[in-house]
CSV table of C-alpha atoms in Angstrom, one decimal:
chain,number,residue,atom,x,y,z
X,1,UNK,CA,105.2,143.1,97.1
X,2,UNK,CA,104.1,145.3,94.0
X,3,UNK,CA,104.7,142.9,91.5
X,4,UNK,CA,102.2,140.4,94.1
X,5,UNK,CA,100.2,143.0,94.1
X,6,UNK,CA,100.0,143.5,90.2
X,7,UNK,CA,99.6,139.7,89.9
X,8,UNK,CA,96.5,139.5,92.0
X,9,UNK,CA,94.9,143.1,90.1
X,10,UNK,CA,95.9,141.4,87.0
X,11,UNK,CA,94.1,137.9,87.9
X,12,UNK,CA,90.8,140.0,89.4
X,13,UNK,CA,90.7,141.5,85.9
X,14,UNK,CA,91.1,138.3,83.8
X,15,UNK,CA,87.9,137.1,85.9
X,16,UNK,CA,85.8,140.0,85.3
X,17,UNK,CA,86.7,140.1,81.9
X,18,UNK,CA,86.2,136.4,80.9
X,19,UNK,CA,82.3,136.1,81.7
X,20,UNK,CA,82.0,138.6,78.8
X,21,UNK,CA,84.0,136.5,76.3
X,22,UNK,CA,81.6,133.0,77.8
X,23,UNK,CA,78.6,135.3,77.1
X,24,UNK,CA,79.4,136.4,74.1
X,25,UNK,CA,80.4,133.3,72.7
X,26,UNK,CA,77.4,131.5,73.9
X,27,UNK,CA,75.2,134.1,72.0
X,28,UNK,CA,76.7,134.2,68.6
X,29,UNK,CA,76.0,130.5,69.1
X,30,UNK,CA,72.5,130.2,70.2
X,31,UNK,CA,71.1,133.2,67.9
X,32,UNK,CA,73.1,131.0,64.9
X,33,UNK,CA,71.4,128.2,65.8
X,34,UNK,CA,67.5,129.6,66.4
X,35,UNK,CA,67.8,131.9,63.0
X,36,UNK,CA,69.1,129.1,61.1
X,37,UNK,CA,66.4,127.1,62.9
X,38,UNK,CA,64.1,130.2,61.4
X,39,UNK,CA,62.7,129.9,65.0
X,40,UNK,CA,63.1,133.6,64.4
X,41,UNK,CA,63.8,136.2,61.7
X,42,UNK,CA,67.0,138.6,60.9
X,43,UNK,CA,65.6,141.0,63.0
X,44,UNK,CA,64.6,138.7,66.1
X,45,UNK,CA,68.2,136.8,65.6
X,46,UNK,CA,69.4,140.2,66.9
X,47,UNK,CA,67.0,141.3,69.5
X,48,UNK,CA,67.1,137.4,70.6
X,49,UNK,CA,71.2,138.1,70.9
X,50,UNK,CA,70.8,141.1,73.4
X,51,UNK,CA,68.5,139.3,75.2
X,52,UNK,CA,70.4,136.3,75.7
X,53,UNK,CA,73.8,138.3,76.3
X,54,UNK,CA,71.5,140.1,79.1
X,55,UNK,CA,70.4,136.9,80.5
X,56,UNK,CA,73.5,135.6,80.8
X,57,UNK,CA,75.7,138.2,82.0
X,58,UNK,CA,73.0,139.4,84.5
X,59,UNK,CA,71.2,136.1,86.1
X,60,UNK,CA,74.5,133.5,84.7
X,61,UNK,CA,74.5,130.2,82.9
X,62,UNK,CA,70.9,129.2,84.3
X,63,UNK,CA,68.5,131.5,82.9
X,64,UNK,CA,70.4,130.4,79.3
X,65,UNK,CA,69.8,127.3,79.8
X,66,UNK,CA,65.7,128.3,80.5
X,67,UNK,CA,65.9,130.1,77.6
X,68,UNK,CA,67.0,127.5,75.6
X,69,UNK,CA,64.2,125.6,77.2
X,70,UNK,CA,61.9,128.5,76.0
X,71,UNK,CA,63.1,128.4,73.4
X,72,UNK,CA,62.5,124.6,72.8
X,73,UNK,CA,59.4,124.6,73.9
X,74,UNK,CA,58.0,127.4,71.6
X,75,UNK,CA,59.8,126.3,68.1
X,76,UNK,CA,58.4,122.4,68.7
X,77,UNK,CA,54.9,124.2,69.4
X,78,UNK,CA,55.1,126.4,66.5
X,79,UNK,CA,55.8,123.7,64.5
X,80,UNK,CA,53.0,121.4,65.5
X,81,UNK,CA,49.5,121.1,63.2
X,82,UNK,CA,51.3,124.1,61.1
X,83,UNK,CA,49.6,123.2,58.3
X,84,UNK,CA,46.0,123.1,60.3
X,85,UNK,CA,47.0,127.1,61.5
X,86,UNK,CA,47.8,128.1,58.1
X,87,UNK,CA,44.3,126.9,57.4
X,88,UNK,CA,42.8,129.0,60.3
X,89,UNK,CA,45.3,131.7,59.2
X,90,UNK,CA,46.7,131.6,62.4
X,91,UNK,CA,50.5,130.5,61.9
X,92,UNK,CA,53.6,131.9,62.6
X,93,UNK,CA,55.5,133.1,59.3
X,94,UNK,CA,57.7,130.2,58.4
X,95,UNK,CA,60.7,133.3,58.7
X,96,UNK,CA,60.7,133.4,61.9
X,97,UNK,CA,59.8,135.5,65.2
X,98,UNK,CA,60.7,139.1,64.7
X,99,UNK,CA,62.5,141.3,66.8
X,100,UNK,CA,59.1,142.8,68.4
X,101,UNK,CA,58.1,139.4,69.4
X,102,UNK,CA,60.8,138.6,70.7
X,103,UNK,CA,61.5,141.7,72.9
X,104,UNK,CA,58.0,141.2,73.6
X,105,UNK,CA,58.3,138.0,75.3
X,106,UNK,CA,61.9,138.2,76.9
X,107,UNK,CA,62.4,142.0,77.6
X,108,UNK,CA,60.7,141.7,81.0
X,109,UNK,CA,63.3,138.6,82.0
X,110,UNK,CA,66.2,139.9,80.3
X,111,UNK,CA,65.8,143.2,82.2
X,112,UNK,CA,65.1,141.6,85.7
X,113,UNK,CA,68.3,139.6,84.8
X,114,UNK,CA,69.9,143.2,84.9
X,115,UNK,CA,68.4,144.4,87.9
X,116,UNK,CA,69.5,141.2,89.8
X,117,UNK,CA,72.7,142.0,88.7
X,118,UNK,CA,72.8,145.7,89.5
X,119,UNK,CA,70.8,145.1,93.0
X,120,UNK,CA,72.0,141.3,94.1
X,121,UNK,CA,68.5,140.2,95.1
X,122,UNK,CA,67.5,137.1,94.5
X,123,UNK,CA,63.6,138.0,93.6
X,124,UNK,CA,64.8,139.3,90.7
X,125,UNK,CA,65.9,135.6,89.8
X,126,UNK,CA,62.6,134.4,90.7
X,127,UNK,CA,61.2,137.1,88.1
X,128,UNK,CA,63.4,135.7,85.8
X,129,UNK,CA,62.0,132.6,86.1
X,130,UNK,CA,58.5,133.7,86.2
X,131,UNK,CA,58.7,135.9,83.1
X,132,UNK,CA,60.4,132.8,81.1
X,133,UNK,CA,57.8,130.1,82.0
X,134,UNK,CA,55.3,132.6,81.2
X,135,UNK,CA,56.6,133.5,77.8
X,136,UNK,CA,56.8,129.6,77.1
X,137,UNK,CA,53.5,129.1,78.5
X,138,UNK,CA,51.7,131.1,76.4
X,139,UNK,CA,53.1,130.8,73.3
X,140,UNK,CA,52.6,126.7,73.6
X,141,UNK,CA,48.9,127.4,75.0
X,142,UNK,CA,48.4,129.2,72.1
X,143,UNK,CA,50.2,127.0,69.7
X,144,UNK,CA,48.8,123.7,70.5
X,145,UNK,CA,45.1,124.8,71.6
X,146,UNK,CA,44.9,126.7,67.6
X,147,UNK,CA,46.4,122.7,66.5
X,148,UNK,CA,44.4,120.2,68.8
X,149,UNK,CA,40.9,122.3,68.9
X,150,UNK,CA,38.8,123.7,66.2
X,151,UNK,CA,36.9,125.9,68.9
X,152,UNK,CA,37.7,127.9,71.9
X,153,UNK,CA,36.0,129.1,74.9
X,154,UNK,CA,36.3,133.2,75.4
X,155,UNK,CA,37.4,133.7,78.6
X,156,UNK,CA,35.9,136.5,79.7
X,157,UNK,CA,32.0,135.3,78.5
X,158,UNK,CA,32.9,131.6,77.9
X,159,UNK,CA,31.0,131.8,74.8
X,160,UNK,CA,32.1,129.7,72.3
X,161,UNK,CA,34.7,130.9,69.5
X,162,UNK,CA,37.1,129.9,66.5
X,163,UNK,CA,40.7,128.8,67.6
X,164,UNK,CA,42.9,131.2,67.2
X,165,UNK,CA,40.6,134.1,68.7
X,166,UNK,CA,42.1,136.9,70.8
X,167,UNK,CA,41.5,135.7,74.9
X,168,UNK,CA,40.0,132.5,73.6
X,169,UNK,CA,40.7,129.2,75.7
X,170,UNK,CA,40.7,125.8,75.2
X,171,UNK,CA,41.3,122.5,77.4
X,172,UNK,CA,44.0,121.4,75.5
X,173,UNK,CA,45.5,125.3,75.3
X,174,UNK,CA,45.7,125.4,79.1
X,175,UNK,CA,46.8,121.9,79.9
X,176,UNK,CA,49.9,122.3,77.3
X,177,UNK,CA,50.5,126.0,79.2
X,178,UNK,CA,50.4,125.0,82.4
X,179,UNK,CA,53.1,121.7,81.4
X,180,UNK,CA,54.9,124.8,79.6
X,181,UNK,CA,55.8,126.5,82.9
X,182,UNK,CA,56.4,123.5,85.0
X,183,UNK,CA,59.0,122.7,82.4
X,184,UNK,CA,60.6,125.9,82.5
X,185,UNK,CA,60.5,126.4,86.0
X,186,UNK,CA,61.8,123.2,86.5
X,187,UNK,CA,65.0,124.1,84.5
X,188,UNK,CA,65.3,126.9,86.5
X,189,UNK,CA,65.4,125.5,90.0
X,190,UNK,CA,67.8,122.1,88.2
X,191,UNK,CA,70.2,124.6,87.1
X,192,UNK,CA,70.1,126.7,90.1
X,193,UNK,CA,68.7,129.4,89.0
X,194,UNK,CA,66.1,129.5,92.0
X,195,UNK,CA,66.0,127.6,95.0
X,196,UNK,CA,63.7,124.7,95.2
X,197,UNK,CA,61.5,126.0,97.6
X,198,UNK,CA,60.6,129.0,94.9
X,199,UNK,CA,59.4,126.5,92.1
X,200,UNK,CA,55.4,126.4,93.0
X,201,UNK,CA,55.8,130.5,93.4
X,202,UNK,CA,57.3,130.5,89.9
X,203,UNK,CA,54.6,128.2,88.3
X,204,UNK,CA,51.6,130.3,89.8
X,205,UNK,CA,53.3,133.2,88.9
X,206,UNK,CA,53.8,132.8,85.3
X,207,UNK,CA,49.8,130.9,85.0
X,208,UNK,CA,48.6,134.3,86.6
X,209,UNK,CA,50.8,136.2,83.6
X,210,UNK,CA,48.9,133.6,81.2
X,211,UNK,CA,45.7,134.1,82.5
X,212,UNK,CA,46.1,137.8,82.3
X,213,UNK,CA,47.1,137.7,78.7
X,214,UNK,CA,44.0,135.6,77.6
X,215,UNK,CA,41.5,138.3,79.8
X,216,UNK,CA,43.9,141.4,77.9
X,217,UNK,CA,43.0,139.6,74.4
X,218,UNK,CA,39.7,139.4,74.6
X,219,UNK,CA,39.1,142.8,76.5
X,220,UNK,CA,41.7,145.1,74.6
X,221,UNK,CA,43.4,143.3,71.6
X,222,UNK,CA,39.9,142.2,70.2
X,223,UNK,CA,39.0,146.1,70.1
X,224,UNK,CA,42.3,147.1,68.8
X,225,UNK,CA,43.5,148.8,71.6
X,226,UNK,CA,46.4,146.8,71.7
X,227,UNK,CA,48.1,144.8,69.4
X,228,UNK,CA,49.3,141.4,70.3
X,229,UNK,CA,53.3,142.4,71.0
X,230,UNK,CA,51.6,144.5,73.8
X,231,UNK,CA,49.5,141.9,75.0
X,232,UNK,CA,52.6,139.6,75.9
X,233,UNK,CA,54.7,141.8,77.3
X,234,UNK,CA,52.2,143.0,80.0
X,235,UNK,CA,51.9,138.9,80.6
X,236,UNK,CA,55.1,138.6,81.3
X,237,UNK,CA,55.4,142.1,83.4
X,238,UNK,CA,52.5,140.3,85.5
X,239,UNK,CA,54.0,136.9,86.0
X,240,UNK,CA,57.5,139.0,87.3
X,241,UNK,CA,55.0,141.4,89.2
X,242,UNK,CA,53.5,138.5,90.7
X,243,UNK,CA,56.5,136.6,91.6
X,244,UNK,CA,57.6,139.6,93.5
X,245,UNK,CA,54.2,140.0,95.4
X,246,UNK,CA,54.2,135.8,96.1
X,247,UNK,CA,57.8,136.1,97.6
């Protein structure tokens, strides 16, 4: 009966241990791939790792797989009419994302990820979700608006300004940010992430974190009262807050 008993302790910790190997295997992998990618730099190869290993470990193999998606999303975006943002002196150094803009756009979902884990609510997921399809929906807004348009619409005065401005707008900006989130959310209910019936929560969600990122550019980034790392954390702490509020 003791040696049963050893068997079965033995077998409970071989499972608890062998999520941690998957994890960490799947991150040395990913961040590999993104940095030599130069989707981001050293430094955001390493804060990208944590988050992933957070993601992961806290929410399982379905927020990964929306991170991948996010991270998809916002390397092809980066990428597009490059040549036309280096003009406007908008584009992303060819290095990479750094650490800070990395944690700025996945800390919120990689510590919601931890939370589900700790508490075993399923919100949390749903802010998972929300705080990924918002990080992917602003960065491609951004992206392809500052490539398709030459202008922008300010969002909080609608007057008319260059692409690229902090809380500016465009048609083509908010159509590709909108697709952004659907994709992402998408991923999230496919892989099981979220149930179905939380998809159209998770999509609102994370356009209200967009939305509240374009009004915080052009009220507080444009006076230098925030910077932009800021900016996109407290759109993705709004598309988690207002996941939890829509639940």
């Amino acid at each position: 009966m003791a040696d049963l008993t050893r068997s079965v302790e033995s077998l409970a910790e071989l499972a608890a241990v062998r999520p941690l190997w998957t994890a960490t295997i799947v991150t040395v992998v990913f961040t590999t791939l993104a940095r030599w990618l130069r989707g981001v730099s050293l430094s955001g190869a390493m804060a990208g790792a944590v988050v992933c290993f957070l993601l992961y470990i806290g929410a399982g193999a379905g927020a990964f797989v929306a991170l991948v998606s996010v991270f998809a999303l916002t390397w092809i975006s980066t990428r597009f009419g490059y040549r036309r943002k280096e003009k406007l002196g908008t584009a992303e150094k060819r290095d990479g994302r750094t650490a800070l803009q990395v944690l700025a756009n996945l800390a919120v979902a990689a510590g919601c990820a931890g939370l589900s884990a700790i508490g075993a609510k399923a919100v949390f997921l749903l802010a998972v979700s929300a705080a990924l399809s918002e990080a992917a929906a602003d960065t491609v807004s951004s992206e392809l608006g500052q490539a398709r348009s030459a202008r922008a619409r300010l969002i909080t005065t609608w007057e008319e300004v260059a692409a690229g401005t902090d809380g500016g707008v465009s048609w083509a900006g908010t159509v590709a940010g909108i697709t952004a989130s659907a994709v992402v959310s998408c991923v999230c209910v496919l892989t099981r992430l979220v149930p179905f019936r939380w998809l159209g929560i998770s999509i609102v969600a994370a356009l209200a974190g967009m939305i509240a990122d374009s009004y915080l550019g052009a009220l507080l980034e444009r006076r230098k009262l925030l910077n932009n790392d800021a900016v996109n954390f407290l759109g993705t702490l709004v598309a988690a807050s207002a996941a939890f509020l829509l639940a």
